[in-house]
Amino acid sequence: MTNALRLGIAGLGTVGTGVLDILKTHEVMLTTRAGMPVKVTGVSARSKGKTRGQHDLSGLDWFDDPVALAKSKGIDVFIELIGGDTGPAKDAVEAAIASGKHVITANKALLAHHGAALARAAEAKGVALYFEAAVAGGIPVIKTLREGLAGNSVRKLFGIMNGTCNYILTKMANESRAFADVLKEAQELGYAEADPTFDVGGFDTAHKLAVLTSLAFGTEVNLASIRIEGIEAITLEDIRNAAELGYKIKLLGVAVAHDGGVEQRVHPTLIPIGSPVSATDDVFNAVVLKGDFVGDLVLEGRGAGAHPTASAVLSDIVDIARKNIRPSFGIPAKELKKYKPAPPKAHEGGFYVALELLDRPGAVASIATILADAKISIESIVQRGKADKDTKRATAQFILITHDTLEMSIQKAVARIQKDGHVAGTPRVIRIERF
Ligand code: HSE
């Protein structure tokens, strides 16, 4: 390393430009914190001619090919902000590690698919593979798990890890706006992924959860076993119903270490208003970590956007400058345990069930009987009369909140209710978590 830390940035989109902003604003402070000047010396991006805010890139080495930048002798740290689990991002990160460069990446997809292998490669070469920006934007959750909670066994974590989904759900609830309308706004604000299906389908949350699970439980990153459900089917009515019953709907990632293996799931969830992450709205993320000695930690902050995410990249840069080089997942990659999914045991909890009830005698009695047969106990019921003149509904909305029951039981009961012919359309079933 020379007397300055030389950075090569591949990808000058929202986050890349955010990193340049912070380096410029805090040049003096960062030199002190890093113990040396920190300079961008090389960049790689898709279009050379594009303006990047007030940044003049003319004095920097330009690389059309990020792999060439990754191998360049003019950098000490390769910062990958390209995205994607294959192609240029993976090739460039592998090339950087192979040529002895430290790597910083915001790429949760790459880590979710190849995290353990990349960490092994980095550790074999004695370089850092750091990724604070990959999970929950500006929240230092990686560092908290990797370093701050070293004295704890963490057996459960959960949280809101996708800013776009949280933004959409919040705006739908507070402004009665349609899903598509709010999604467009989130894209314009730079929160959403290039393909927003990754956000709203729950995949982005799953990638982040897979990374946190590995750090928390010391297991190899495993994306494949996560049950993923997105927010696309959540309606304004669901959000309103939930609010009236004392709940908010949030997209949660949940990981639990059981004695027999690990449970990971991503799904929309009703959480009681007043519970730890229920007040986390807009683009904010929140992660709850349950340590055996520290108790519950709630970390909340901006989970997406240029500057919060760039703030996380800067934390990795300063660590590398200060030679704080630790195993990427907290323990040496070769000591990460093989991932073992928890034995198939149905999820148990409360459920929200929304039915479009046909207005005929015996409909409610029939539903009550089916639920009683399945030994499902009801916490609350709301029925909204049909015949709303404005919407010309042919059905009444019938909402049930159940006490804790097996998911399997609710699925069977709902299938029977549908078969009975008293409801129209597809019942909507959403899990409830009372953390
Ligand atoms: N699309 C992501 C989000 C960006 O909305 O949270 C940060 O990973």
Coordinates of N, CA, C and O in Angstrom, one line a residue, residues 8-12 42-45 66 69 78-82 92:
G8 N -10.6 2.0 -6.5 CA -11.1 1.8 -7.9 C -12.6 1.6 -7.8 O -13.0 0.6 -7.1
I9 N -13.4 2.4 -8.3 CA -14.9 2.2 -8.2 C -15.5 1.8 -9.5 O -15.3 2.4 -10.6
A10 N -16.1 0.6 -9.5 CA -16.8 0.1 -10.7 C -18.3 0.3 -10.5 O -18.9 -0.3 -9.6
G11 N -18.9 1.1 -11.3 CA -20.3 1.4 -11.2 C -20.5 2.8 -10.6 O -20.2 3.0 -9.4
L12 N -20.9 3.7 -11.4 CA -21.1 5.1 -10.9 C -22.5 5.5 -11.0 O -22.9 6.6 -11.6
G42 N -9.2 5.2 -10.0 CA -9.7 4.6 -11.2 C -11.2 4.4 -11.1 O -11.7 4.2 -10.0
V43 N -11.8 4.4 -12.2 CA -13.3 4.2 -12.3 C -13.6 3.4 -13.5 O -12.9 3.4 -14.5
S44 N -14.8 2.7 -13.4 CA -15.3 2.0 -14.5 C -16.8 2.2 -14.5 O -17.4 2.0 -13.4
A45 N -17.4 2.5 -15.6 CA -18.9 2.7 -15.7 C -19.3 2.5 -17.1 O -18.5 2.4 -18.0
P66 N -14.6 -3.5 -16.1 CA -14.4 -3.5 -14.6 C -13.3 -4.5 -14.2 O -12.7 -4.3 -13.2
L69 N -10.1 -2.9 -14.3 CA -9.9 -2.0 -13.2 C -9.5 -2.8 -11.9 O -8.6 -2.5 -11.1
F78 N -10.9 -2.4 -4.5 CA -11.8 -2.5 -5.6 C -13.2 -2.3 -5.0 O -13.6 -3.2 -4.2
I79 N -14.0 -1.3 -5.4 CA -15.3 -1.1 -4.9 C -16.3 -1.5 -6.0 O -16.4 -0.8 -7.0
E80 N -17.0 -2.6 -5.7 CA -18.0 -3.1 -6.8 C -19.4 -2.6 -6.5 O -20.0 -3.0 -5.5
L81 N -19.8 -1.7 -7.4 CA -21.2 -1.2 -7.3 C -22.0 -1.4 -8.6 O -22.8 -0.6 -9.0
I82 N -21.7 -2.5 -9.2 CA -22.3 -2.9 -10.5 C -23.6 -3.6 -10.3 O -24.7 -3.3 -10.9
A92 N -15.3 -9.4 -11.9 CA -14.4 -8.3 -11.4 C -14.0 -8.6 -9.9 O -12.9 -8.4 -9.5

